[in-house]
PDB file of C-alpha atoms in Angstrom:
ATOM      1  CA  MET A  18     122.543  98.592 126.909  1.00 60.00           C
ATOM      2  CA  ALA A  19     121.243  95.910 129.263  1.00 69.00           C
ATOM      3  CA  LYS A  20     122.643  92.414 129.097  1.00 80.00           C
ATOM      4  CA  GLU A  21     120.512  89.967 127.122  1.00 81.00           C
ATOM      5  CA  TYR A  22     119.971  86.501 128.553  1.00 81.00           C
ATOM      6  CA  LYS A  23     119.549  83.886 125.825  1.00 78.00           C
ATOM      7  CA  ILE A  24     117.306  81.153 127.166  1.00 79.00           C
ATOM      8  CA  THR A  25     115.094  78.422 125.824  1.00 76.00           C
ATOM      9  CA  ALA A  26     111.321  78.545 126.174  1.00 78.00           C
ATOM     10  CA  LEU A  27     111.526  75.692 128.705  1.00 79.00           C
ATOM     11  CA  ARG A  28     114.004  77.623 130.878  1.00 81.00           C
ATOM     12  CA  LEU A  29     111.732  80.687 130.680  1.00 87.00           C
ATOM     13  CA  GLN A  30     108.834  78.621 132.037  1.00 90.00           C
ATOM     14  CA  ASP A  31     111.023  77.218 134.820  1.00 89.00           C
ATOM     15  CA  LEU A  32     112.112  80.701 135.885  1.00 91.00           C
ATOM     16  CA  GLU A  33     108.531  81.985 135.855  1.00 94.00           C
ATOM     17  CA  LYS A  34     107.427  79.041 138.041  1.00 96.00           C
ATOM     18  CA  GLU A  35     110.328  79.603 140.449  1.00 95.00           C
ATOM     19  CA  LEU A  36     109.546  83.322 140.703  1.00 95.00           C
ATOM     20  CA  ASN A  37     105.896  82.588 141.435  1.00 96.00           C
ATOM     21  CA  TYR A  38     106.877  80.067 144.139  1.00 96.00           C
ATOM     22  CA  LEU A  39     109.354  82.479 145.736  1.00 95.00           C
ATOM     23  CA  LYS A  40     106.900  85.406 145.758  1.00 95.00           C
ATOM     24  CA  THR A  41     104.054  83.378 147.223  1.00 94.00           C
ATOM     25  CA  THR A  42     104.789  80.210 149.147  1.00 95.00           C
ATOM     26  CA  ARG A  43     108.404  80.843 150.149  1.00 95.00           C
ATOM     27  CA  GLU A  44     107.805  84.475 151.126  1.00 95.00           C
ATOM     28  CA  ARG A  45     104.958  83.398 153.438  1.00 96.00           C
ATOM     29  CA  GLU A  46     107.139  80.658 154.960  1.00 95.00           C
ATOM     30  CA  ILE A  47     109.896  83.129 155.772  1.00 94.00           C
ATOM     31  CA  ALA A  48     107.432  85.692 157.148  1.00 94.00           C
ATOM     32  CA  ALA A  49     106.136  82.976 159.495  1.00 94.00           C
ATOM     33  CA  MET A  50     109.718  82.147 160.551  1.00 92.00           C
ATOM     34  CA  ILE A  51     110.371  85.806 161.344  1.00 91.00           C
ATOM     35  CA  ALA A  52     107.129  86.127 163.294  1.00 91.00           C
ATOM     36  CA  GLU A  53     107.920  83.015 165.317  1.00 90.00           C
ATOM     37  CA  ALA A  54     111.456  84.201 166.024  1.00 88.00           C
ATOM     38  CA  ARG A  55     110.133  87.595 167.182  1.00 87.00           C
ATOM     39  CA  SER A  56     107.918  85.854 169.690  1.00 86.00           C
ATOM     40  CA  TYR A  57     111.035  84.558 171.455  1.00 82.00           C
ATOM     41  CA  GLY A  58     111.741  88.020 172.812  1.00 79.00           C
ATOM     42  CA  ASP A  59     114.929  90.085 172.739  1.00 78.00           C
ATOM     43  CA  LEU A  60     115.950  90.416 169.084  1.00 77.00           C
ATOM     44  CA  SER A  61     119.529  91.454 169.858  1.00 77.00           C
ATOM     45  CA  GLU A  62     120.442  87.938 171.009  1.00 79.00           C
ATOM     46  CA  ASN A  63     117.986  85.965 168.912  1.00 83.00           C
ATOM     47  CA  SER A  64     119.811  83.669 166.477  1.00 87.00           C
ATOM     48  CA  GLU A  65     116.533  82.340 165.028  1.00 89.00           C
ATOM     49  CA  TYR A  66     115.539  85.897 164.115  1.00 90.00           C
ATOM     50  CA  ASP A  67     118.938  86.555 162.510  1.00 90.00           C
ATOM     51  CA  ALA A  68     118.717  83.314 160.524  1.00 91.00           C
ATOM     52  CA  ALA A  69     115.188  84.125 159.339  1.00 92.00           C
ATOM     53  CA  LYS A  70     116.226  87.647 158.276  1.00 92.00           C
ATOM     54  CA  ASN A  71     119.207  86.167 156.376  1.00 94.00           C
ATOM     55  CA  GLU A  72     116.852  83.770 154.584  1.00 95.00           C
ATOM     56  CA  GLN A  73     114.624  86.721 153.722  1.00 95.00           C
ATOM     57  CA  ALA A  74     117.605  88.624 152.275  1.00 96.00           C
ATOM     58  CA  LYS A  75     118.583  85.586 150.153  1.00 96.00           C
ATOM     59  CA  LEU A  76     114.981  85.264 148.977  1.00 95.00           C
ATOM     60  CA  TYR A  77     114.787  88.896 147.881  1.00 96.00           C
ATOM     61  CA  GLY A  78     118.162  88.589 146.179  1.00 96.00           C
ATOM     62  CA  ARG A  79     117.027  85.567 144.175  1.00 94.00           C
ATOM     63  CA  ILE A  80     113.730  87.283 143.279  1.00 95.00           C
ATOM     64  CA  ALA A  81     115.664  90.307 141.985  1.00 95.00           C
ATOM     65  CA  GLU A  82     118.001  88.038 140.008  1.00 93.00           C
ATOM     66  CA  ILE A  83     115.121  86.178 138.339  1.00 92.00           C
ATOM     67  CA  GLU A  84     113.283  89.420 137.572  1.00 94.00           C
ATOM     68  CA  GLU A  85     116.463  90.791 135.959  1.00 92.00           C
ATOM     69  CA  ILE A  86     116.783  87.673 133.786  1.00 89.00           C
ATOM     70  CA  LEU A  87     113.113  87.658 132.814  1.00 90.00           C
ATOM     71  CA  GLY A  88     113.213  91.376 132.056  1.00 91.00           C
ATOM     72  CA  HIS A  89     116.069  90.927 129.602  1.00 89.00           C
ATOM     73  CA  ALA A  90     115.382  87.390 128.374  1.00 87.00           C
ATOM     74  CA  VAL A  91     115.596  86.579 124.694  1.00 82.00           C
ATOM     75  CA  VAL A  92     113.850  83.308 123.933  1.00 81.00           C
ATOM     76  CA  ILE A  93     115.851  81.431 121.360  1.00 74.00           C
ATOM     77  CA  GLU A  94     114.048  80.124 118.327  1.00 63.00           C
ATOM     78  CA  ASP A  95     116.695  77.906 116.834  1.00 52.00           C
ATOM     79  CA  ASP A  96     117.032  77.821 113.027  1.00 50.00           C
ATOM     80  CA  HIS A  97     119.807  75.246 113.383  1.00 48.00           C
ATOM     81  CA  ALA A  98     117.227  72.573 114.241  1.00 51.00           C
ATOM     82  CA  THR A  99     115.856  72.551 110.723  1.00 55.00           C
ATOM     83  CA  ASN A 100     119.175  72.411 108.899  1.00 68.00           C
ATOM     84  CA  GLY A 101     120.857  69.796 111.106  1.00 76.00           C
ATOM     85  CA  THR A 102     123.577  72.032 112.494  1.00 85.00           C
ATOM     86  CA  VAL A 103     124.439  72.641 116.136  1.00 88.00           C
ATOM     87  CA  GLY A 104     122.697  75.515 117.877  1.00 85.00           C
ATOM     88  CA  LEU A 105     121.097  76.457 121.164  1.00 82.00           C
ATOM     89  CA  GLY A 106     118.951  73.661 122.586  1.00 81.00           C
ATOM     90  CA  CYS A 107     120.651  70.917 120.581  1.00 86.00           C
ATOM     91  CA  THR A 108     122.083  67.752 122.063  1.00 89.00           C
ATOM     92  CA  VAL A 109     125.334  66.726 120.425  1.00 93.00           C
ATOM     93  CA  VAL A 110     127.491  63.655 120.592  1.00 94.00           C
ATOM     94  CA  VAL A 111     131.143  64.481 119.961  1.00 94.00           C
ATOM     95  CA  GLU A 112     134.294  62.413 119.720  1.00 93.00           C
ATOM     96  CA  ASP A 113     137.715  63.540 120.892  1.00 90.00           C
ATOM     97  CA  GLU A 114     141.100  62.725 119.349  1.00 89.00           C
ATOM     98  CA  LYS A 115     141.289  59.481 121.373  1.00 91.00           C
ATOM     99  CA  GLY A 116     137.912  58.236 120.120  1.00 90.00           C
ATOM    100  CA  VAL A 117     136.056  58.927 123.378  1.00 92.00           C
ATOM    101  CA  GLN A 118     132.467  59.989 122.768  1.00 94.00           C
ATOM    102  CA  THR A 119     130.635  62.452 125.029  1.00 93.00           C
ATOM    103  CA  THR A 120     127.140  63.913 124.885  1.00 94.00           C
ATOM    104  CA  TYR A 121     126.526  67.632 125.564  1.00 94.00           C
ATOM    105  CA  ARG A 122     123.549  69.941 125.472  1.00 91.00           C
ATOM    106  CA  ILE A 123     124.185  73.428 124.084  1.00 89.00           C
ATOM    107  CA  THR A 124     122.419  76.036 126.222  1.00 86.00           C
ATOM    108  CA  GLY A 125     122.321  79.742 126.993  1.00 82.00           C
ATOM    109  CA  SER A 126     124.582  81.045 129.739  1.00 80.00           C
ATOM    110  CA  GLN A 127     121.775  80.939 132.334  1.00 79.00           C
ATOM    111  CA  GLU A 128     121.238  77.212 131.835  1.00 83.00           C
ATOM    112  CA  ALA A 129     124.864  76.112 131.568  1.00 87.00           C
ATOM    113  CA  ASN A 130     126.054  73.484 134.041  1.00 89.00           C
ATOM    114  CA  PRO A 131     129.220  71.658 132.964  1.00 89.00           C
ATOM    115  CA  MET A 132     128.724  68.998 135.649  1.00 93.00           C
ATOM    116  CA  GLN A 133     125.480  68.021 133.875  1.00 93.00           C
ATOM    117  CA  HIS A 134     127.099  68.303 130.411  1.00 92.00           C
ATOM    118  CA  LYS A 135     125.137  71.493 129.651  1.00 91.00           C
ATOM    119  CA  LEU A 136     127.540  73.898 127.955  1.00 91.00           C
ATOM    120  CA  SER A 137     126.913  77.540 127.094  1.00 89.00           C
ATOM    121  CA  GLU A 138     127.067  78.657 123.500  1.00 87.00           C
ATOM    122  CA  ASP A 139     129.393  81.400 124.826  1.00 87.00           C
ATOM    123  CA  SER A 140     131.931  78.901 126.201  1.00 91.00           C
ATOM    124  CA  PRO A 141     135.024  78.037 124.134  1.00 92.00           C
ATOM    125  CA  PHE A 142     133.426  74.672 123.285  1.00 92.00           C
ATOM    126  CA  GLY A 143     130.093  76.303 122.426  1.00 91.00           C
ATOM    127  CA  ARG A 144     131.663  78.929 120.181  1.00 91.00           C
ATOM    128  CA  ALA A 145     133.625  76.221 118.364  1.00 93.00           C
ATOM    129  CA  ILE A 146     130.720  73.828 117.752  1.00 92.00           C
ATOM    130  CA  VAL A 147     127.774  76.125 116.956  1.00 90.00           C
ATOM    131  CA  GLY A 148     126.978  75.890 113.255  1.00 89.00           C
ATOM    132  CA  LYS A 149     128.759  72.569 112.758  1.00 91.00           C
ATOM    133  CA  GLY A 150     126.977  69.476 111.430  1.00 90.00           C
ATOM    134  CA  GLU A 151     127.343  65.708 111.696  1.00 91.00           C
ATOM    135  CA  GLY A 152     130.793  64.560 110.602  1.00 90.00           C
ATOM    136  CA  ASP A 153     132.356  68.032 110.914  1.00 92.00           C
ATOM    137  CA  ASN A 154     135.661  68.453 112.735  1.00 93.00           C
ATOM    138  CA  PHE A 155     136.234  71.522 114.872  1.00 93.00           C
ATOM    139  CA  LEU A 156     138.972  73.047 116.998  1.00 92.00           C
ATOM    140  CA  VAL A 157     138.244  74.133 120.578  1.00 91.00           C
ATOM    141  CA  ASN A 158     140.493  76.919 121.841  1.00 90.00           C
ATOM    142  CA  ALA A 159     140.189  76.432 125.605  1.00 85.00           C
ATOM    143  CA  PRO A 160     142.237  78.166 128.315  1.00 86.00           C
ATOM    144  CA  SER A 161     143.985  74.832 128.967  1.00 87.00           C
ATOM    145  CA  GLY A 162     144.964  74.502 125.302  1.00 88.00           C
ATOM    146  CA  SER A 163     143.462  73.667 121.918  1.00 90.00           C
ATOM    147  CA  TYR A 164     142.050  70.295 120.969  1.00 91.00           C
ATOM    148  CA  GLN A 165     140.250  68.711 118.011  1.00 92.00           C
ATOM    149  CA  MET A 166     136.749  67.227 118.201  1.00 92.00           C
ATOM    150  CA  ARG A 167     134.336  65.695 115.693  1.00 94.00           C
ATOM    151  CA  VAL A 168     130.537  65.945 115.669  1.00 93.00           C
ATOM    152  CA  ILE A 169     128.988  62.467 115.672  1.00 92.00           C
ATOM    153  CA  SER A 170     125.314  63.436 115.895  1.00 90.00           C
ATOM    154  CA  VAL A 171     123.047  66.454 116.395  1.00 90.00           C
ATOM    155  CA  THR A 172     119.547  66.077 117.800  1.00 87.00           C
ATOM    156  CA  ARG A 173     116.926  68.526 118.926  1.00 77.00           C
ATOM    157  CA  GLU A 174     114.495  67.726 121.714  1.00 64.00           C
ATOM    158  CA  GLY A 175     111.090  69.285 121.333  1.00 50.00           C
TER     159      GLY A 175
END
Protein backbone atom coordinates (compact mmCIF):
# COMPACT_ATOMS: atom_id res chain seq x y z
CA MET A 1 0.00 0.00 0.00
CA ALA A 2 1.33 3.43 -0.95
CA LYS A 3 2.06 5.98 1.73
CA GLU A 4 -0.69 8.55 2.23
CA TYR A 5 0.31 12.18 2.66
CA LYS A 6 -2.13 14.07 4.88
CA ILE A 7 -2.16 17.69 3.77
CA THR A 8 -4.41 20.68 4.02
CA ALA A 9 -6.20 22.11 0.99
CA LEU A 10 -3.89 25.15 1.14
CA ARG A 11 -0.77 22.95 1.03
CA LEU A 12 -2.27 21.04 -1.92
CA GLN A 13 -2.67 24.32 -3.83
CA ASP A 14 0.90 25.35 -2.98
CA LEU A 15 2.29 22.05 -4.26
CA GLU A 16 0.26 22.28 -7.47
CA LYS A 17 1.56 25.83 -8.08
CA GLU A 18 5.15 24.74 -7.39
CA LEU A 19 4.83 21.77 -9.75
CA ASN A 20 3.46 24.00 -12.50
CA TYR A 21 6.33 26.48 -12.00
CA LEU A 22 8.95 23.72 -12.05
CA LYS A 23 7.54 22.06 -15.18
CA THR A 24 7.26 25.30 -17.12
CA THR A 25 9.36 28.28 -16.13
CA ARG A 26 12.16 26.54 -14.24
CA GLU A 27 12.55 23.74 -16.79
CA ARG A 28 12.94 26.32 -19.58
CA GLU A 29 15.49 28.27 -17.51
CA ILE A 30 17.61 25.17 -16.97
CA ALA A 31 17.34 24.14 -20.63
CA ALA A 32 18.66 27.60 -21.56
CA MET A 33 21.54 27.19 -19.07
CA ILE A 34 22.45 23.84 -20.62
CA ALA A 35 22.29 25.24 -24.14
CA GLU A 36 24.50 28.17 -23.18
CA ALA A 37 27.00 25.90 -21.45
CA ARG A 38 27.15 23.64 -24.52
CA SER A 39 28.08 26.61 -26.65
CA TYR A 40 31.30 26.96 -24.65
CA GLY A 41 32.72 23.89 -26.35
CA ASP A 42 34.35 20.79 -24.87
CA LEU A 43 31.85 19.29 -22.42
CA SER A 44 34.43 17.15 -20.62
CA GLU A 45 35.99 20.20 -18.96
CA ASN A 46 32.95 22.44 -18.85
CA SER A 47 31.98 23.25 -15.25
CA GLU A 48 29.01 25.38 -16.36
CA TYR A 49 27.60 22.38 -18.22
CA ASP A 50 28.11 20.12 -15.19
CA ALA A 51 26.42 22.66 -12.91
CA ALA A 52 23.47 23.03 -15.29
CA LYS A 53 23.05 19.24 -15.56
CA ASN A 54 23.14 18.99 -11.73
CA GLU A 55 20.42 21.64 -11.51
CA GLN A 56 18.39 19.67 -14.04
CA ALA A 57 18.77 16.49 -11.96
CA LYS A 58 17.62 18.36 -8.81
CA LEU A 59 14.67 19.78 -10.75
CA TYR A 60 13.54 16.36 -11.96
CA GLY A 61 13.98 14.95 -8.47
CA ARG A 62 11.77 17.64 -6.95
CA ILE A 63 9.16 17.18 -9.71
CA ALA A 64 9.06 13.44 -8.98
CA GLU A 65 8.75 14.13 -5.24
CA ILE A 66 5.83 16.53 -5.71
CA GLU A 67 4.09 14.17 -8.13
CA GLU A 68 4.45 11.35 -5.57
CA ILE A 69 2.90 13.53 -2.85
CA LEU A 70 0.07 14.75 -5.08
CA GLY A 71 -0.62 11.21 -6.28
CA HIS A 72 -1.08 9.96 -2.73
CA ALA A 73 -2.38 13.12 -1.05
CA VAL A 74 -5.32 12.94 1.32
CA VAL A 75 -6.82 16.37 1.87
CA ILE A 76 -7.81 16.70 5.48
CA GLU A 77 -11.30 17.89 6.25
CA ASP A 78 -11.03 18.52 9.95
CA ASP A 79 -14.02 17.61 12.15
CA HIS A 80 -12.13 18.92 15.17
CA ALA A 81 -12.75 22.51 14.02
CA THR A 82 -16.44 22.27 14.78
CA ASN A 83 -16.14 20.70 18.22
CA GLY A 84 -13.30 22.89 19.53
CA THR A 85 -10.71 20.14 19.85
CA VAL A 86 -7.21 20.08 18.38
CA GLY A 87 -6.80 18.57 14.94
CA LEU A 88 -4.96 19.08 11.68
CA GLY A 89 -4.86 22.73 10.62
CA CYS A 90 -5.53 24.08 14.11
CA THR A 91 -3.41 26.69 15.84
CA VAL A 92 -2.97 25.98 19.53
CA VAL A 93 -1.55 27.93 22.41
CA VAL A 94 -0.10 25.64 25.07
CA GLU A 95 1.49 26.22 28.45
CA ASP A 96 4.31 24.15 29.89
CA GLU A 97 4.91 23.22 33.54
CA LYS A 98 6.79 26.50 34.11
CA GLY A 99 3.93 28.64 32.79
CA VAL A 100 5.61 29.47 29.47
CA GLN A 101 3.10 29.77 26.64
CA THR A 102 3.91 28.78 23.05
CA THR A 103 1.83 28.80 19.88
CA TYR A 104 1.96 25.86 17.43
CA ARG A 105 0.18 24.92 14.24
CA ILE A 106 -0.73 21.25 13.85
CA THR A 107 0.01 20.07 10.31
CA GLY A 108 0.49 16.97 8.20
CA SER A 109 3.99 15.54 7.91
CA GLN A 110 4.62 17.30 4.58
CA GLU A 111 4.01 20.73 6.09
CA ALA A 112 5.81 20.26 9.40
CA ASN A 113 8.61 22.70 10.21
CA PRO A 114 9.50 22.87 13.91
CA MET A 115 11.55 26.04 13.38
CA GLN A 116 8.31 27.77 12.31
CA HIS A 117 6.30 26.12 15.12
CA LYS A 118 4.49 23.85 12.62
CA LEU A 119 4.33 20.39 14.19
CA SER A 120 3.16 17.19 12.53
CA GLU A 121 0.21 15.32 13.95
CA ASP A 122 2.52 12.27 13.79
CA SER A 123 5.13 13.83 16.09
CA PRO A 124 5.13 12.94 19.80
CA PHE A 125 3.64 16.38 20.55
CA GLY A 126 1.04 16.02 17.78
CA ARG A 127 -0.05 12.56 18.90
CA ALA A 128 -0.41 13.82 22.48
CA ILE A 129 -2.45 16.95 21.70
CA VAL A 130 -4.80 15.85 18.89
CA GLY A 131 -8.32 15.55 20.26
CA LYS A 132 -7.66 17.72 23.31
CA GLY A 133 -9.66 20.88 24.04
CA GLU A 134 -9.13 24.17 25.86
CA GLY A 135 -8.11 23.61 29.47
CA ASP A 136 -7.09 19.97 28.93
CA ASN A 137 -3.77 18.72 30.27
CA PHE A 138 -1.76 16.23 28.26
CA LEU A 139 1.48 14.29 28.54
CA VAL A 140 4.04 14.39 25.72
CA ASN A 141 6.24 11.31 25.51
CA ALA A 142 9.24 12.71 23.61
CA PRO A 143 12.57 10.97 22.99
CA SER A 144 14.17 13.42 25.45
CA GLY A 145 11.66 12.52 28.16
CA SER A 146 8.03 13.09 29.12
CA TYR A 147 6.56 16.44 30.05
CA GLN A 148 3.15 17.90 30.91
CA MET A 149 1.43 20.62 28.88
CA ARG A 150 -1.95 22.36 29.04
CA VAL A 151 -4.06 23.61 26.12
CA ILE A 152 -4.81 27.32 26.52
CA SER A 153 -6.67 27.92 23.26
CA VAL A 154 -7.58 26.21 19.98
CA THR A 155 -8.32 28.21 16.85
CA ARG A 156 -8.89 27.29 13.25
CA GLU A 157 -7.87 29.57 10.41
CA GLY A 158 -10.10 29.41 7.38
